[in-house]
């Protein structure tokens, strides 16, 4: 019986591994690993944009409310953060959002050359509120951290430089590592809706002025949206904290928590406006 024929081939026509072409490259044309890395930020700014703004009562995000041609609440809220970048600092903007805030994500493209911007979805397992937004952002922060709310605007002379002044105060000798941009406020209804402060008023005029010409006071006590605002005489608009203390930042906005703002320096500006309502 004849054996089945076996296909044969000329070994000279088969490319062995050694005969396959070897990729070549000029090592001088390959970017070093560091070339793909963003520079380490000097400061991180947490911008929580994940809220539903049910009190605002508009069909668009509250931070995109137009205040003047080409200027939204968000632009005004970020003025102090922009000033950080203008001062020469590398600023990482950590934006916390949910899927319904894609319009805000798109709007922030105008700041692509100003900030080192990163986006993170709010982790619902941490908390659905502002506390959870901050916790979602913290792993992406480096260096000292500032909390800037997209619906809060600080106003008055030198208000744009107030956050830079607050950040510098976190490193001042004897400081707790915390500082706030604050305004005096006595209206109890306003204090119930904000981060309320007891600002220690000096018996005599302050010895020195803060950077930008603002008063620098001390926070005696703080509470988030207190049901009883008696004893409070101010509110905060932005918070700055040293890197080693940043893990406590969620306690600033958690109602009933032991606030780490007691003892903080307070850079006082003329006014803080809350745009969480249309009336704001």
Coordinates of C-alpha atoms in Angstrom, one line a residue:
X1 CA 0.0 0.0 0.0
X2 CA 1.4 3.4 -1.0
X3 CA 1.8 5.9 1.8
X4 CA 0.0 9.3 1.5
X5 CA 2.2 11.9 -0.1
X6 CA 3.5 14.6 2.3
X7 CA 3.8 18.1 1.1
X8 CA 7.3 19.2 0.9
X9 CA 8.9 22.6 0.7
X10 CA 12.2 24.1 0.0
X11 CA 13.7 25.1 3.3
X12 CA 15.4 28.0 1.5
X13 CA 12.0 29.6 0.9
X14 CA 11.0 29.6 4.6
X15 CA 11.9 32.6 6.7
X16 CA 13.3 31.5 10.0
X17 CA 13.1 33.8 13.1
X18 CA 16.7 34.9 12.4
X19 CA 15.7 35.9 8.9
X20 CA 12.8 38.1 9.9
X21 CA 13.4 41.8 9.7
X22 CA 14.5 43.3 13.0
X23 CA 12.9 46.6 14.0
X24 CA 15.5 49.3 14.3
X25 CA 15.2 52.7 15.9
X26 CA 17.5 55.6 16.8
X27 CA 17.4 55.8 20.6
X28 CA 17.9 59.5 20.4
X29 CA 14.4 59.9 18.7
X30 CA 12.6 58.0 21.5
X31 CA 11.2 60.4 24.1
X32 CA 12.3 59.7 27.7
X33 CA 9.6 58.4 30.0
X34 CA 9.4 61.8 31.8
X35 CA 8.4 63.4 28.5
X36 CA 5.0 61.8 28.8
X37 CA 4.4 63.0 32.4
X38 CA 2.7 66.2 33.3
X39 CA 4.7 68.4 35.7
X40 CA 4.0 67.9 39.3
X41 CA 1.5 70.7 40.4
X42 CA 2.4 73.3 42.9
X43 CA -1.2 73.4 44.1
X44 CA -4.4 71.4 43.5
X45 CA -7.8 73.0 43.2
X46 CA -10.9 70.8 43.8
X47 CA -13.9 71.9 41.8
X48 CA -17.0 69.9 42.7
X49 CA -19.5 70.1 39.8
X50 CA -21.5 67.0 40.4
X51 CA -24.5 68.5 42.1
X52 CA -28.1 68.6 40.8
X53 CA -28.9 72.2 41.8
X54 CA -32.5 71.5 42.6
X55 CA -32.8 74.9 44.4
X56 CA -31.4 76.7 41.4
X57 CA -34.5 75.8 39.3
X58 CA -33.1 76.3 35.8
X59 CA -32.8 73.8 32.9
X60 CA -29.0 74.3 32.8
X61 CA -26.2 73.9 35.3
X62 CA -26.1 76.7 37.9
X63 CA -22.4 77.3 37.2
X64 CA -23.1 78.0 33.5
X65 CA -25.6 80.8 34.4
X66 CA -24.6 83.9 32.4
X67 CA -23.6 87.0 34.4
X68 CA -22.4 89.1 31.4
X69 CA -21.7 88.4 27.8
X70 CA -19.2 85.5 27.7
X71 CA -18.9 85.4 31.5
X72 CA -20.6 82.7 33.6
X73 CA -20.8 82.1 37.3
X74 CA -18.1 79.4 36.8
X75 CA -15.8 82.0 35.3
X76 CA -16.2 84.3 38.2
X77 CA -15.7 81.4 40.7
X78 CA -12.4 80.4 39.0
X79 CA -11.0 84.0 39.0
X80 CA -8.9 83.4 42.1
X81 CA -7.7 80.0 40.8
X82 CA -6.7 81.7 37.5
X83 CA -4.7 84.2 39.6
X84 CA -2.7 81.3 41.0
X85 CA -1.7 80.2 37.5
X86 CA -0.8 83.9 36.6
X87 CA 1.5 84.0 39.6
X88 CA 3.6 81.3 38.1
X89 CA 2.2 78.2 40.0
X90 CA 1.4 75.0 38.2
X91 CA -2.3 74.4 39.1
X92 CA -4.0 71.1 38.9
X93 CA -7.8 71.5 38.6
X94 CA -9.6 68.4 39.8
X95 CA -13.1 68.5 38.5
X96 CA -15.7 66.2 40.0
X97 CA -18.7 65.6 37.9
X98 CA -21.6 63.2 37.0
X99 CA -22.9 62.3 33.6
X100 CA -25.5 65.1 33.6
X101 CA -22.7 67.7 33.8
X102 CA -21.1 67.1 30.4
X103 CA -22.0 70.7 29.4
X104 CA -19.8 71.9 32.2
X105 CA -17.0 69.5 31.2
X106 CA -17.1 70.9 27.7
X107 CA -17.2 74.5 28.9
X108 CA -14.0 74.0 30.9
X109 CA -12.1 73.4 27.6
X110 CA -11.5 77.2 27.6
X111 CA -9.1 76.7 30.6
X112 CA -7.1 73.9 29.0
X113 CA -4.0 76.2 28.7
X114 CA -4.5 77.7 32.2
X115 CA -4.8 74.6 34.4
X116 CA -3.6 71.0 34.4
X117 CA -7.2 69.7 34.3
X118 CA -8.3 66.2 35.3
X119 CA -11.8 64.9 35.6
X120 CA -13.2 62.3 37.9
X121 CA -16.7 60.9 38.3
X122 CA -18.1 61.2 41.8
X123 CA -17.9 57.9 43.6
X124 CA -21.4 57.3 44.9
X125 CA -20.1 54.8 47.4
X126 CA -18.3 57.5 49.3
X127 CA -21.2 59.9 49.7
X128 CA -23.7 61.5 47.3
X129 CA -23.0 65.0 48.6
X130 CA -20.2 67.5 48.7
X131 CA -18.3 65.4 51.2
X132 CA -18.2 62.5 48.6
X133 CA -17.1 64.8 45.8
X134 CA -14.1 65.9 47.8
X135 CA -13.2 62.3 48.7
X136 CA -13.5 61.4 45.1
X137 CA -11.0 64.2 44.2
X138 CA -8.4 63.8 46.9
X139 CA -6.5 60.9 45.4
X140 CA -5.7 63.1 42.3
X141 CA -4.4 66.0 44.3
X142 CA -0.8 66.9 44.9
X143 CA 0.7 69.6 47.1
X144 CA -1.5 72.0 49.1
X145 CA -5.2 71.8 48.2
X146 CA -7.8 74.5 47.7
X147 CA -11.6 73.9 47.6
X148 CA -13.4 76.2 45.1
X149 CA -17.1 75.8 44.7
X150 CA -18.5 76.5 41.2
X151 CA -21.5 78.5 42.6
X152 CA -19.7 80.7 45.0
X153 CA -18.1 84.0 43.9
X154 CA -15.8 86.2 46.1
X155 CA -16.1 89.9 45.3
X156 CA -14.5 93.1 46.1
X157 CA -11.1 94.8 45.6
X158 CA -8.2 92.3 45.5
X159 CA -10.6 89.4 45.7
X160 CA -8.9 87.7 42.8
X161 CA -5.7 87.4 44.8
X162 CA -7.4 86.2 48.0
X163 CA -6.9 82.5 47.3
X164 CA -3.2 83.0 46.8
X165 CA -3.1 85.0 50.0
X166 CA -4.9 82.1 51.8
X167 CA -2.5 79.5 50.5
X168 CA 0.5 81.5 51.7
X169 CA -1.1 81.7 55.1
X170 CA -1.2 77.9 55.4
X171 CA 2.6 78.0 55.5
X172 CA 2.9 80.9 57.9
X173 CA 4.7 80.2 61.2
X174 CA 2.3 79.0 63.9
X175 CA -0.5 78.4 61.4
X176 CA -2.5 75.2 61.7
X177 CA -2.1 74.5 58.0
X178 CA -5.6 75.8 57.3
X179 CA -6.9 79.1 55.8
X180 CA -10.1 80.4 54.4
X181 CA -11.3 83.2 52.2
X182 CA -14.1 84.7 54.2
X183 CA -16.6 87.6 54.5
X184 CA -18.4 89.1 57.4
X185 CA -22.1 88.1 57.5
X186 CA -24.7 88.5 60.2
X187 CA -27.9 87.5 58.4
X188 CA -29.1 84.2 60.1
X189 CA -30.8 82.9 57.0
X190 CA -27.7 83.2 54.9
X191 CA -25.5 81.6 57.6
X192 CA -27.9 78.6 57.8
X193 CA -27.2 78.0 54.1
X194 CA -23.4 78.4 54.1
X195 CA -20.2 77.4 55.9
X196 CA -20.6 79.6 58.9
X197 CA -17.6 81.1 60.9
X198 CA -16.9 82.9 64.1
X199 CA -14.4 85.5 63.1
X200 CA -12.3 86.8 66.0
X201 CA -12.5 90.6 65.6
X202 CA -9.4 92.3 66.9
X203 CA -9.6 94.8 69.8
X204 CA -7.4 97.1 67.8
X205 CA -6.8 97.4 64.1
X206 CA -4.8 94.4 62.7
X207 CA -1.0 94.8 62.9
X208 CA -0.6 94.0 59.2
X209 CA -2.6 93.6 56.1
X210 CA -2.9 90.3 54.2
X211 CA -1.5 89.9 50.7
X212 CA -3.7 91.9 48.4
X213 CA -4.6 94.3 51.1
X214 CA -7.3 92.2 52.8
X215 CA -7.6 91.8 56.5
X216 CA -6.4 88.6 58.0
X217 CA -8.4 87.4 61.1
X218 CA -8.6 84.1 62.9
X219 CA -11.5 81.6 62.8
X220 CA -12.7 80.9 66.3
X221 CA -15.3 78.3 65.3
X222 CA -16.9 76.9 62.2
X223 CA -20.0 74.8 61.3
X224 CA -21.5 73.7 58.0
X225 CA -25.0 75.1 57.5
X226 CA -25.8 75.4 61.3
X227 CA -29.4 75.2 62.3
X228 CA -28.7 77.7 65.0
X229 CA -26.4 80.5 63.6
X230 CA -26.1 82.4 66.9
X231 CA -22.5 83.3 67.6
X232 CA -21.4 83.2 63.9
X233 CA -20.5 86.4 62.2
X234 CA -19.0 85.3 58.9
X235 CA -18.9 82.6 56.2
X236 CA -16.2 81.1 54.0
X237 CA -16.1 81.1 50.2
X238 CA -12.9 79.1 49.6
X239 CA -10.7 76.9 51.7
X240 CA -6.9 76.3 51.5
X241 CA -5.1 73.5 53.3
X242 CA -1.6 72.2 53.5
X243 CA -0.9 68.8 51.9
X244 CA -0.5 66.9 55.1
X245 CA -3.9 68.1 56.4
X246 CA -5.8 67.7 53.2
X247 CA -7.3 64.3 54.2
X248 CA -9.5 66.2 56.7
X249 CA -11.0 68.5 54.0
X250 CA -14.3 66.5 53.8
X251 CA -15.0 67.4 57.4
X252 CA -15.2 71.0 56.4
X253 CA -18.5 70.4 54.5
X254 CA -20.0 67.6 56.6
X255 CA -22.8 68.9 58.7
X256 CA -22.2 68.2 62.4
X257 CA -18.6 67.2 61.9
X258 CA -15.8 68.6 64.1
X259 CA -14.6 71.3 61.7
X260 CA -10.8 71.6 61.2
X261 CA -11.3 75.3 60.4
X262 CA -11.1 76.4 64.1
X263 CA -7.8 78.3 64.4
X264 CA -7.5 78.8 60.6
X265 CA -6.4 82.1 59.2
X266 CA -9.2 84.1 57.5
X267 CA -8.4 86.3 54.5
X268 CA -11.4 88.7 54.6
X269 CA -13.0 90.0 51.4
X270 CA -15.8 92.4 50.9
X271 CA -18.5 89.9 49.8
X272 CA -19.2 86.3 49.1
X273 CA -22.2 85.6 46.8
X274 CA -24.0 82.2 46.6
X275 CA -25.5 81.5 43.2
X276 CA -27.1 78.2 44.3
X277 CA -30.4 79.9 43.8
X278 CA -31.6 82.1 40.9
X279 CA -32.0 84.9 43.3
X280 CA -28.3 84.6 44.2

